[in-house]
Short mmCIF file of N, CA and C in Angstrom, two decimals:
data_model
loop_
_atom_site.label_atom_id
_atom_site.label_comp_id
_atom_site.label_asym_id
_atom_site.label_seq_id
_atom_site.Cartn_x
_atom_site.Cartn_y
_atom_site.Cartn_z
N ALA A 59 -31.15 17.72 -24.09
CA ALA A 59 -31.60 18.45 -22.92
C ALA A 59 -32.99 19.00 -23.18
N MET A 60 -33.80 18.99 -22.15
CA MET A 60 -35.16 19.49 -22.25
C MET A 60 -35.19 20.99 -22.04
N SER A 61 -36.16 21.64 -22.65
CA SER A 61 -36.37 23.07 -22.47
C SER A 61 -37.69 23.29 -21.77
N ASN A 62 -37.82 24.42 -21.09
CA ASN A 62 -39.02 24.69 -20.31
C ASN A 62 -39.94 25.71 -20.98
N PHE A 63 -40.20 25.56 -22.25
CA PHE A 63 -41.11 26.46 -22.94
C PHE A 63 -42.54 26.12 -22.53
N CYS A 64 -43.31 27.14 -22.21
CA CYS A 64 -44.70 26.93 -21.87
C CYS A 64 -45.59 27.10 -23.11
N VAL A 65 -45.21 28.01 -24.01
CA VAL A 65 -45.96 28.28 -25.23
C VAL A 65 -45.06 28.07 -26.43
N VAL A 66 -45.52 27.29 -27.39
CA VAL A 66 -44.82 27.13 -28.65
C VAL A 66 -45.73 27.73 -29.71
N ASN A 67 -45.23 28.77 -30.38
CA ASN A 67 -46.01 29.53 -31.33
C ASN A 67 -45.37 29.41 -32.71
N LEU A 68 -45.94 28.58 -33.56
CA LEU A 68 -45.42 28.37 -34.90
C LEU A 68 -46.43 28.92 -35.89
N GLN A 69 -46.39 30.21 -36.10
CA GLN A 69 -47.34 30.83 -37.01
C GLN A 69 -46.76 30.86 -38.42
N GLY A 70 -47.59 30.48 -39.35
CA GLY A 70 -47.20 30.52 -40.75
C GLY A 70 -48.11 31.48 -41.46
N CYS A 71 -48.21 31.31 -42.74
CA CYS A 71 -49.18 32.08 -43.51
C CYS A 71 -49.76 31.13 -44.55
N PRO A 72 -50.96 31.41 -45.05
CA PRO A 72 -51.59 30.47 -45.98
C PRO A 72 -50.74 30.13 -47.20
N THR A 73 -49.83 30.99 -47.58
CA THR A 73 -49.00 30.70 -48.74
C THR A 73 -47.81 29.80 -48.40
N SER A 74 -47.58 29.54 -47.10
CA SER A 74 -46.42 28.71 -46.74
C SER A 74 -46.61 27.25 -47.10
N GLN A 75 -47.85 26.84 -47.33
CA GLN A 75 -48.17 25.48 -47.77
C GLN A 75 -47.52 24.39 -46.93
N GLY A 76 -47.24 24.67 -45.69
CA GLY A 76 -46.71 23.64 -44.81
C GLY A 76 -45.23 23.40 -44.95
N TYR A 77 -44.56 24.08 -45.88
CA TYR A 77 -43.13 23.84 -46.05
C TYR A 77 -42.40 24.21 -44.78
N GLY A 78 -41.67 23.29 -44.24
CA GLY A 78 -40.91 23.54 -43.03
C GLY A 78 -41.67 23.23 -41.75
N LEU A 79 -42.98 23.15 -41.82
CA LEU A 79 -43.76 22.88 -40.61
C LEU A 79 -43.41 21.51 -40.05
N ASP A 80 -43.31 20.51 -40.91
CA ASP A 80 -42.99 19.16 -40.42
C ASP A 80 -41.63 19.14 -39.73
N SER A 81 -40.65 19.87 -40.24
CA SER A 81 -39.33 19.93 -39.59
C SER A 81 -39.40 20.59 -38.23
N MET A 82 -40.16 21.68 -38.15
CA MET A 82 -40.31 22.37 -36.86
C MET A 82 -41.04 21.50 -35.85
N LEU A 83 -42.03 20.76 -36.31
CA LEU A 83 -42.79 19.90 -35.41
C LEU A 83 -41.95 18.76 -34.86
N LYS A 84 -40.95 18.33 -35.62
CA LYS A 84 -40.08 17.24 -35.15
C LYS A 84 -39.28 17.64 -33.92
N ALA A 85 -39.12 18.96 -33.69
CA ALA A 85 -38.39 19.43 -32.51
C ALA A 85 -39.28 19.48 -31.27
N LEU A 86 -40.59 19.42 -31.45
CA LEU A 86 -41.51 19.55 -30.32
C LEU A 86 -41.26 18.56 -29.18
N PRO A 87 -40.93 17.30 -29.45
CA PRO A 87 -40.69 16.38 -28.33
C PRO A 87 -39.55 16.81 -27.40
N TYR A 88 -38.72 17.75 -27.80
CA TYR A 88 -37.63 18.20 -26.94
C TYR A 88 -38.07 19.24 -25.93
N TYR A 89 -39.32 19.69 -26.02
CA TYR A 89 -39.86 20.65 -25.07
C TYR A 89 -40.75 19.88 -24.10
N ASP A 90 -40.43 19.93 -22.82
CA ASP A 90 -41.11 19.05 -21.88
C ASP A 90 -42.24 19.68 -21.08
N LYS A 91 -42.49 20.97 -21.20
CA LYS A 91 -43.56 21.58 -20.42
C LYS A 91 -44.48 22.43 -21.28
N VAL A 92 -44.71 22.01 -22.50
CA VAL A 92 -45.56 22.79 -23.40
C VAL A 92 -47.00 22.72 -22.91
N LYS A 93 -47.58 23.89 -22.69
CA LYS A 93 -48.99 23.98 -22.28
C LYS A 93 -49.85 24.43 -23.46
N ILE A 94 -49.33 25.38 -24.25
CA ILE A 94 -50.08 25.96 -25.35
C ILE A 94 -49.28 25.77 -26.64
N LEU A 95 -49.94 25.21 -27.63
CA LEU A 95 -49.33 25.00 -28.93
C LEU A 95 -50.16 25.73 -29.97
N ARG A 96 -49.54 26.70 -30.64
CA ARG A 96 -50.23 27.47 -31.68
C ARG A 96 -49.59 27.18 -33.03
N LEU A 97 -50.37 26.57 -33.90
CA LEU A 97 -49.97 26.35 -35.30
C LEU A 97 -51.00 27.10 -36.12
N GLU A 98 -50.79 28.36 -36.35
CA GLU A 98 -51.81 29.18 -36.99
C GLU A 98 -51.37 29.64 -38.37
N GLY A 99 -52.30 29.58 -39.31
CA GLY A 99 -52.05 30.11 -40.65
C GLY A 99 -51.32 29.19 -41.60
N TRP A 100 -51.26 27.91 -41.32
CA TRP A 100 -50.54 26.98 -42.18
C TRP A 100 -51.50 26.25 -43.11
N GLN A 101 -50.98 25.79 -44.23
CA GLN A 101 -51.67 24.79 -45.03
C GLN A 101 -51.08 23.46 -44.56
N ILE A 102 -51.93 22.62 -44.02
CA ILE A 102 -51.46 21.36 -43.45
C ILE A 102 -51.84 20.21 -44.37
N ASP A 103 -50.82 19.56 -44.90
CA ASP A 103 -51.05 18.41 -45.76
C ASP A 103 -50.82 17.14 -44.95
N ARG A 104 -50.85 16.00 -45.61
CA ARG A 104 -50.71 14.73 -44.89
C ARG A 104 -49.35 14.59 -44.21
N VAL A 105 -48.29 15.09 -44.85
CA VAL A 105 -46.95 15.01 -44.25
C VAL A 105 -46.89 15.85 -42.97
N SER A 106 -47.40 17.06 -43.04
CA SER A 106 -47.41 17.94 -41.85
C SER A 106 -48.32 17.38 -40.78
N ALA A 107 -49.47 16.82 -41.18
CA ALA A 107 -50.40 16.23 -40.21
C ALA A 107 -49.75 15.06 -39.48
N ALA A 108 -49.04 14.22 -40.22
CA ALA A 108 -48.36 13.07 -39.61
C ALA A 108 -47.27 13.54 -38.66
N ALA A 109 -46.53 14.59 -39.04
CA ALA A 109 -45.49 15.14 -38.16
C ALA A 109 -46.11 15.73 -36.90
N PHE A 110 -47.27 16.36 -37.05
CA PHE A 110 -47.98 16.93 -35.90
C PHE A 110 -48.39 15.83 -34.92
N VAL A 111 -49.02 14.80 -35.44
CA VAL A 111 -49.48 13.69 -34.59
C VAL A 111 -48.29 13.03 -33.91
N GLU A 112 -47.21 12.82 -34.65
CA GLU A 112 -46.01 12.21 -34.06
C GLU A 112 -45.42 13.10 -32.97
N ALA A 113 -45.38 14.40 -33.21
CA ALA A 113 -44.83 15.33 -32.22
C ALA A 113 -45.65 15.33 -30.95
N VAL A 114 -46.96 15.34 -31.09
CA VAL A 114 -47.83 15.35 -29.90
C VAL A 114 -47.74 14.00 -29.20
N GLN A 115 -47.60 12.93 -29.97
CA GLN A 115 -47.50 11.59 -29.40
C GLN A 115 -46.27 11.46 -28.50
N TRP A 116 -45.16 12.06 -28.91
CA TRP A 116 -43.92 11.89 -28.16
C TRP A 116 -43.66 13.02 -27.19
N GLN A 117 -44.55 13.98 -27.12
CA GLN A 117 -44.39 15.08 -26.18
C GLN A 117 -44.32 14.45 -24.79
N PRO A 118 -43.15 14.48 -24.14
CA PRO A 118 -42.86 13.62 -23.00
C PRO A 118 -43.85 13.63 -21.84
N THR A 119 -44.28 14.79 -21.41
CA THR A 119 -45.13 14.79 -20.22
C THR A 119 -46.60 14.98 -20.55
N LYS A 120 -46.94 15.05 -21.82
CA LYS A 120 -48.34 15.18 -22.24
C LYS A 120 -49.03 16.34 -21.55
N THR A 121 -48.37 17.48 -21.50
CA THR A 121 -48.87 18.62 -20.75
C THR A 121 -49.67 19.62 -21.58
N VAL A 122 -49.83 19.39 -22.87
CA VAL A 122 -50.53 20.34 -23.73
C VAL A 122 -52.00 20.44 -23.30
N THR A 123 -52.42 21.67 -22.98
CA THR A 123 -53.82 21.90 -22.59
C THR A 123 -54.58 22.72 -23.62
N ALA A 124 -53.87 23.45 -24.49
CA ALA A 124 -54.53 24.29 -25.48
C ALA A 124 -53.81 24.19 -26.81
N ILE A 125 -54.59 23.98 -27.87
CA ILE A 125 -54.03 23.93 -29.22
C ILE A 125 -54.86 24.84 -30.11
N SER A 126 -54.16 25.71 -30.82
CA SER A 126 -54.82 26.59 -31.78
C SER A 126 -54.34 26.25 -33.19
N LEU A 127 -55.30 25.94 -34.03
CA LEU A 127 -55.05 25.69 -35.44
C LEU A 127 -55.74 26.78 -36.27
N ARG A 128 -55.95 27.93 -35.66
CA ARG A 128 -56.67 29.04 -36.29
C ARG A 128 -56.09 29.36 -37.67
N SER A 129 -56.98 29.54 -38.61
CA SER A 129 -56.64 29.93 -39.98
C SER A 129 -55.80 28.91 -40.74
N CYS A 130 -55.76 27.67 -40.27
CA CYS A 130 -55.08 26.62 -41.02
C CYS A 130 -56.01 26.09 -42.10
N ARG A 131 -55.43 25.60 -43.16
CA ARG A 131 -56.18 24.94 -44.22
C ARG A 131 -55.69 23.50 -44.27
N PHE A 132 -56.63 22.58 -44.29
CA PHE A 132 -56.29 21.16 -44.29
C PHE A 132 -56.40 20.63 -45.71
N ILE A 133 -55.27 20.19 -46.26
CA ILE A 133 -55.19 19.74 -47.63
C ILE A 133 -55.32 18.22 -47.65
N GLY A 134 -56.31 17.71 -48.36
CA GLY A 134 -56.51 16.26 -48.45
C GLY A 134 -57.71 15.82 -47.64
N GLU A 135 -58.37 14.79 -48.12
CA GLU A 135 -59.63 14.29 -47.56
C GLU A 135 -59.56 13.95 -46.08
N GLU A 136 -58.52 13.27 -45.64
CA GLU A 136 -58.46 12.76 -44.27
C GLU A 136 -57.55 13.57 -43.35
N THR A 137 -56.99 14.65 -43.82
CA THR A 137 -55.99 15.39 -43.03
C THR A 137 -56.56 15.92 -41.73
N PHE A 138 -57.71 16.59 -41.78
CA PHE A 138 -58.31 17.16 -40.57
C PHE A 138 -58.68 16.06 -39.59
N GLU A 139 -59.26 14.98 -40.08
CA GLU A 139 -59.64 13.87 -39.22
C GLU A 139 -58.41 13.23 -38.56
N HIS A 140 -57.33 13.11 -39.31
CA HIS A 140 -56.07 12.55 -38.78
C HIS A 140 -55.55 13.43 -37.63
N ILE A 141 -55.59 14.74 -37.83
CA ILE A 141 -55.17 15.68 -36.78
C ILE A 141 -56.06 15.50 -35.54
N LEU A 142 -57.37 15.44 -35.75
CA LEU A 142 -58.31 15.32 -34.62
C LEU A 142 -58.05 14.06 -33.80
N HIS A 143 -57.97 12.94 -34.48
CA HIS A 143 -57.76 11.68 -33.74
C HIS A 143 -56.40 11.68 -33.04
N GLY A 144 -55.39 12.21 -33.69
CA GLY A 144 -54.07 12.30 -33.05
C GLY A 144 -54.10 13.18 -31.82
N LEU A 145 -54.83 14.29 -31.92
CA LEU A 145 -54.94 15.20 -30.77
C LEU A 145 -55.53 14.51 -29.57
N PHE A 146 -56.66 13.88 -29.78
CA PHE A 146 -57.37 13.34 -28.64
C PHE A 146 -56.80 12.02 -28.15
N LEU A 147 -56.04 11.34 -29.00
CA LEU A 147 -55.36 10.13 -28.55
C LEU A 147 -54.13 10.47 -27.71
N HIS A 148 -53.41 11.52 -28.13
CA HIS A 148 -52.10 11.78 -27.54
C HIS A 148 -52.01 13.06 -26.72
N ALA A 149 -53.10 13.79 -26.58
CA ALA A 149 -53.09 15.00 -25.76
C ALA A 149 -54.21 14.88 -24.73
N PRO A 150 -54.01 14.03 -23.72
CA PRO A 150 -55.10 13.72 -22.78
C PRO A 150 -55.55 14.90 -21.92
N HIS A 151 -54.73 15.92 -21.80
CA HIS A 151 -55.09 17.06 -20.96
C HIS A 151 -55.62 18.24 -21.77
N LEU A 152 -55.88 18.03 -23.05
CA LEU A 152 -56.37 19.10 -23.91
C LEU A 152 -57.75 19.56 -23.46
N VAL A 153 -57.88 20.85 -23.17
CA VAL A 153 -59.17 21.41 -22.75
C VAL A 153 -59.61 22.56 -23.65
N GLN A 154 -58.71 23.08 -24.48
CA GLN A 154 -59.06 24.19 -25.35
C GLN A 154 -58.59 23.89 -26.77
N LEU A 155 -59.52 24.03 -27.72
CA LEU A 155 -59.21 23.79 -29.13
C LEU A 155 -59.77 24.94 -29.96
N ASN A 156 -58.90 25.52 -30.79
CA ASN A 156 -59.30 26.60 -31.67
C ASN A 156 -59.12 26.13 -33.11
N VAL A 157 -60.23 25.95 -33.80
CA VAL A 157 -60.21 25.61 -35.22
C VAL A 157 -61.01 26.66 -36.00
N SER A 158 -60.95 27.91 -35.53
CA SER A 158 -61.67 28.98 -36.20
C SER A 158 -60.97 29.38 -37.50
N TYR A 159 -61.78 29.78 -38.46
CA TYR A 159 -61.31 30.26 -39.77
C TYR A 159 -60.44 29.22 -40.49
N CYS A 160 -60.80 27.96 -40.35
CA CYS A 160 -60.04 26.87 -41.00
C CYS A 160 -60.71 26.38 -42.28
N GLY A 161 -61.80 27.01 -42.67
CA GLY A 161 -62.49 26.56 -43.87
C GLY A 161 -63.18 25.22 -43.68
N LEU A 162 -63.54 24.91 -42.43
CA LEU A 162 -64.22 23.65 -42.16
C LEU A 162 -65.61 23.69 -42.78
N ILE A 163 -66.00 22.58 -43.36
CA ILE A 163 -67.32 22.46 -43.97
C ILE A 163 -68.11 21.39 -43.21
N ASP A 164 -69.31 21.12 -43.67
CA ASP A 164 -70.19 20.20 -42.95
C ASP A 164 -69.53 18.88 -42.57
N ARG A 165 -68.88 18.25 -43.53
CA ARG A 165 -68.22 16.95 -43.28
C ARG A 165 -67.24 17.07 -42.11
N ASP A 166 -66.43 18.14 -42.11
CA ASP A 166 -65.43 18.34 -41.05
C ASP A 166 -66.09 18.60 -39.70
N MET A 167 -67.15 19.40 -39.71
CA MET A 167 -67.84 19.74 -38.46
C MET A 167 -68.50 18.50 -37.85
N ILE A 168 -69.06 17.64 -38.70
CA ILE A 168 -69.69 16.41 -38.22
C ILE A 168 -68.62 15.48 -37.63
N ARG A 169 -67.48 15.38 -38.29
CA ARG A 169 -66.38 14.56 -37.77
C ARG A 169 -65.86 15.12 -36.45
N LEU A 170 -65.76 16.44 -36.37
CA LEU A 170 -65.32 17.08 -35.13
C LEU A 170 -66.28 16.75 -33.99
N ALA A 171 -67.57 16.86 -34.25
CA ALA A 171 -68.57 16.54 -33.22
C ALA A 171 -68.44 15.10 -32.75
N ALA A 172 -68.22 14.18 -33.68
CA ALA A 172 -68.07 12.76 -33.32
C ALA A 172 -66.84 12.53 -32.46
N VAL A 173 -65.72 13.16 -32.80
CA VAL A 173 -64.50 13.00 -32.02
C VAL A 173 -64.65 13.64 -30.64
N LEU A 174 -65.27 14.82 -30.59
CA LEU A 174 -65.48 15.49 -29.31
C LEU A 174 -66.37 14.66 -28.38
N ARG A 175 -67.32 13.96 -28.93
CA ARG A 175 -68.20 13.10 -28.13
C ARG A 175 -67.39 11.98 -27.45
N GLN A 176 -66.37 11.49 -28.14
CA GLN A 176 -65.53 10.42 -27.58
C GLN A 176 -64.51 10.94 -26.58
N HIS A 177 -64.24 12.24 -26.62
CA HIS A 177 -63.22 12.84 -25.76
C HIS A 177 -63.79 14.13 -25.15
N PRO A 178 -64.55 13.99 -24.09
CA PRO A 178 -65.34 15.12 -23.57
C PRO A 178 -64.59 16.11 -22.69
N ASN A 179 -63.27 16.16 -22.74
CA ASN A 179 -62.53 17.05 -21.84
C ASN A 179 -62.49 18.50 -22.29
N ILE A 180 -62.95 18.80 -23.48
CA ILE A 180 -62.88 20.15 -24.02
C ILE A 180 -63.80 21.08 -23.23
N HIS A 181 -63.21 22.17 -22.73
CA HIS A 181 -63.97 23.21 -22.02
C HIS A 181 -64.19 24.42 -22.92
N GLN A 182 -63.24 24.68 -23.84
CA GLN A 182 -63.33 25.83 -24.75
C GLN A 182 -63.15 25.35 -26.17
N LEU A 183 -64.08 25.79 -27.03
CA LEU A 183 -64.02 25.42 -28.44
C LEU A 183 -64.31 26.66 -29.27
N HIS A 184 -63.43 26.93 -30.23
CA HIS A 184 -63.57 28.07 -31.13
C HIS A 184 -63.84 27.54 -32.54
N LEU A 185 -65.03 27.84 -33.07
CA LEU A 185 -65.45 27.35 -34.38
C LEU A 185 -65.72 28.46 -35.38
N GLY A 186 -65.59 29.69 -34.97
CA GLY A 186 -65.96 30.83 -35.81
C GLY A 186 -65.29 30.81 -37.17
N GLY A 187 -65.97 31.41 -38.15
CA GLY A 187 -65.40 31.52 -39.48
C GLY A 187 -65.46 30.26 -40.31
N ASN A 188 -66.19 29.26 -39.87
CA ASN A 188 -66.36 28.03 -40.63
C ASN A 188 -67.79 27.99 -41.17
N THR A 189 -68.20 26.86 -41.75
CA THR A 189 -69.49 26.80 -42.42
C THR A 189 -70.33 25.60 -41.98
N CYS A 190 -71.58 25.87 -41.66
CA CYS A 190 -72.59 24.83 -41.41
C CYS A 190 -73.71 25.06 -42.41
N LYS A 191 -73.84 24.20 -43.39
CA LYS A 191 -74.88 24.38 -44.40
C LYS A 191 -76.06 23.44 -44.21
N THR A 192 -75.89 22.39 -43.41
CA THR A 192 -76.96 21.40 -43.31
C THR A 192 -77.49 21.28 -41.89
N GLN A 193 -78.71 20.84 -41.82
CA GLN A 193 -79.35 20.57 -40.53
C GLN A 193 -78.58 19.47 -39.80
N GLU A 194 -78.07 18.50 -40.53
CA GLU A 194 -77.32 17.39 -39.94
C GLU A 194 -76.10 17.90 -39.15
N THR A 195 -75.43 18.90 -39.69
CA THR A 195 -74.26 19.47 -39.02
C THR A 195 -74.66 20.15 -37.72
N VAL A 196 -75.68 20.97 -37.80
CA VAL A 196 -76.16 21.67 -36.61
C VAL A 196 -76.61 20.66 -35.55
N GLU A 197 -77.31 19.62 -35.97
CA GLU A 197 -77.78 18.59 -35.03
C GLU A 197 -76.62 17.83 -34.42
N ALA A 198 -75.57 17.53 -35.20
CA ALA A 198 -74.40 16.81 -34.66
C ALA A 198 -73.72 17.63 -33.57
N MET A 199 -73.53 18.93 -33.82
CA MET A 199 -72.89 19.79 -32.82
C MET A 199 -73.79 19.97 -31.60
N THR A 200 -75.07 20.19 -31.83
CA THR A 200 -76.02 20.38 -30.74
C THR A 200 -76.11 19.13 -29.87
N SER A 201 -76.15 17.98 -30.52
CA SER A 201 -76.23 16.72 -29.78
C SER A 201 -75.02 16.55 -28.87
N TRP A 202 -73.82 16.89 -29.39
CA TRP A 202 -72.62 16.79 -28.55
C TRP A 202 -72.70 17.76 -27.37
N ILE A 203 -73.10 18.99 -27.64
CA ILE A 203 -73.17 20.00 -26.58
C ILE A 203 -74.17 19.60 -25.50
N GLN A 204 -75.27 18.97 -25.89
CA GLN A 204 -76.30 18.57 -24.94
C GLN A 204 -76.00 17.27 -24.22
N ASP A 205 -74.97 16.56 -24.65
CA ASP A 205 -74.59 15.29 -24.03
C ASP A 205 -74.17 15.54 -22.58
N SER A 206 -74.57 14.68 -21.68
CA SER A 206 -74.27 14.87 -20.25
C SER A 206 -72.78 14.81 -19.94
N THR A 207 -71.98 14.20 -20.82
CA THR A 207 -70.53 14.13 -20.58
C THR A 207 -69.78 15.37 -21.07
N CYS A 208 -70.46 16.22 -21.84
CA CYS A 208 -69.82 17.41 -22.39
C CYS A 208 -69.49 18.40 -21.27
N LYS A 209 -68.25 18.87 -21.24
CA LYS A 209 -67.79 19.80 -20.20
C LYS A 209 -67.60 21.21 -20.75
N LEU A 210 -68.14 21.47 -21.91
CA LEU A 210 -67.96 22.75 -22.58
C LEU A 210 -68.48 23.91 -21.73
N SER A 211 -67.62 24.92 -21.54
CA SER A 211 -68.04 26.11 -20.81
C SER A 211 -67.91 27.37 -21.66
N ASN A 212 -67.19 27.28 -22.79
CA ASN A 212 -66.99 28.44 -23.66
C ASN A 212 -67.02 27.97 -25.10
N LEU A 213 -68.01 28.43 -25.85
CA LEU A 213 -68.15 28.08 -27.26
C LEU A 213 -68.16 29.37 -28.07
N ASN A 214 -67.15 29.55 -28.91
CA ASN A 214 -67.05 30.75 -29.73
C ASN A 214 -67.51 30.42 -31.14
N LEU A 215 -68.63 31.03 -31.54
CA LEU A 215 -69.19 30.82 -32.86
C LEU A 215 -69.14 32.08 -33.71
N ARG A 216 -68.32 33.04 -33.31
CA ARG A 216 -68.23 34.31 -34.03
C ARG A 216 -67.96 34.05 -35.51
N ALA A 217 -68.80 34.62 -36.35
CA ALA A 217 -68.69 34.52 -37.80
C ALA A 217 -68.88 33.10 -38.33
N LEU A 218 -69.52 32.24 -37.55
CA LEU A 218 -69.85 30.90 -38.07
C LEU A 218 -70.99 31.08 -39.06
N TRP A 219 -70.78 30.62 -40.26
CA TRP A 219 -71.79 30.78 -41.29
C TRP A 219 -72.73 29.59 -41.23
N ILE A 220 -74.02 29.89 -40.95
CA ILE A 220 -75.04 28.84 -40.93
C ILE A 220 -75.88 29.03 -42.17
N GLY A 221 -75.93 28.00 -43.00
CA GLY A 221 -76.52 28.12 -44.32
C GLY A 221 -78.03 28.05 -44.37
N PHE A 222 -78.51 28.10 -45.58
CA PHE A 222 -79.94 28.07 -45.84
C PHE A 222 -80.32 26.78 -46.53
N THR A 223 -81.52 26.31 -46.23
CA THR A 223 -82.07 25.15 -46.91
C THR A 223 -83.23 25.64 -47.77
N ASP A 224 -83.89 24.73 -48.46
CA ASP A 224 -85.06 25.11 -49.25
C ASP A 224 -86.17 25.68 -48.36
N GLU A 225 -86.19 25.23 -47.11
CA GLU A 225 -87.22 25.69 -46.17
C GLU A 225 -86.83 26.99 -45.47
N GLY A 226 -85.62 27.45 -45.64
CA GLY A 226 -85.17 28.68 -44.98
C GLY A 226 -83.92 28.44 -44.17
N LEU A 227 -83.71 29.26 -43.15
CA LEU A 227 -82.52 29.18 -42.31
C LEU A 227 -82.45 27.85 -41.60
N VAL A 228 -81.28 27.25 -41.57
CA VAL A 228 -81.08 26.00 -40.82
C VAL A 228 -81.48 26.25 -39.38
N GLN A 229 -82.22 25.33 -38.81
CA GLN A 229 -82.65 25.49 -37.41
C GLN A 229 -81.45 25.46 -36.48
N ARG A 230 -81.46 26.30 -35.47
CA ARG A 230 -80.35 26.31 -34.51
C ARG A 230 -80.71 25.46 -33.33
#
């Protein structure tokens, strides 16, 4: 039987290391009207990432519009990218994404910009508490924001750390 939950809030803590997250995510396909999915404070490894992508893939009505991964840590080289591609492949109505305080670094931010360029439905993006140390990262995000297909109306950069180069502050 389907349930009519609008918000699914699975908050963990950084010490939980994803234990149990994959099991909880396997229940997600049984909720048919999920609009907001919050997975905050987890360490997400490849097993949890695969369970997340599978859960979103089978979410029957594809109604998820907002996903928060705030304060999650992505363990493993491809984990964050796997989550991103799964999100945009299987959550066609996603308009709000929160990846603030996830410890994202330049490589992750550049990958995020590339994925967002391919899926321009995002209206709200929360990036605060992450790190941009290179001009390349700033340019990748700026290029996406300036793209004519970008529908962004709310960009939260609170506490986004923008690094320094030999020439001084990275250009904004």
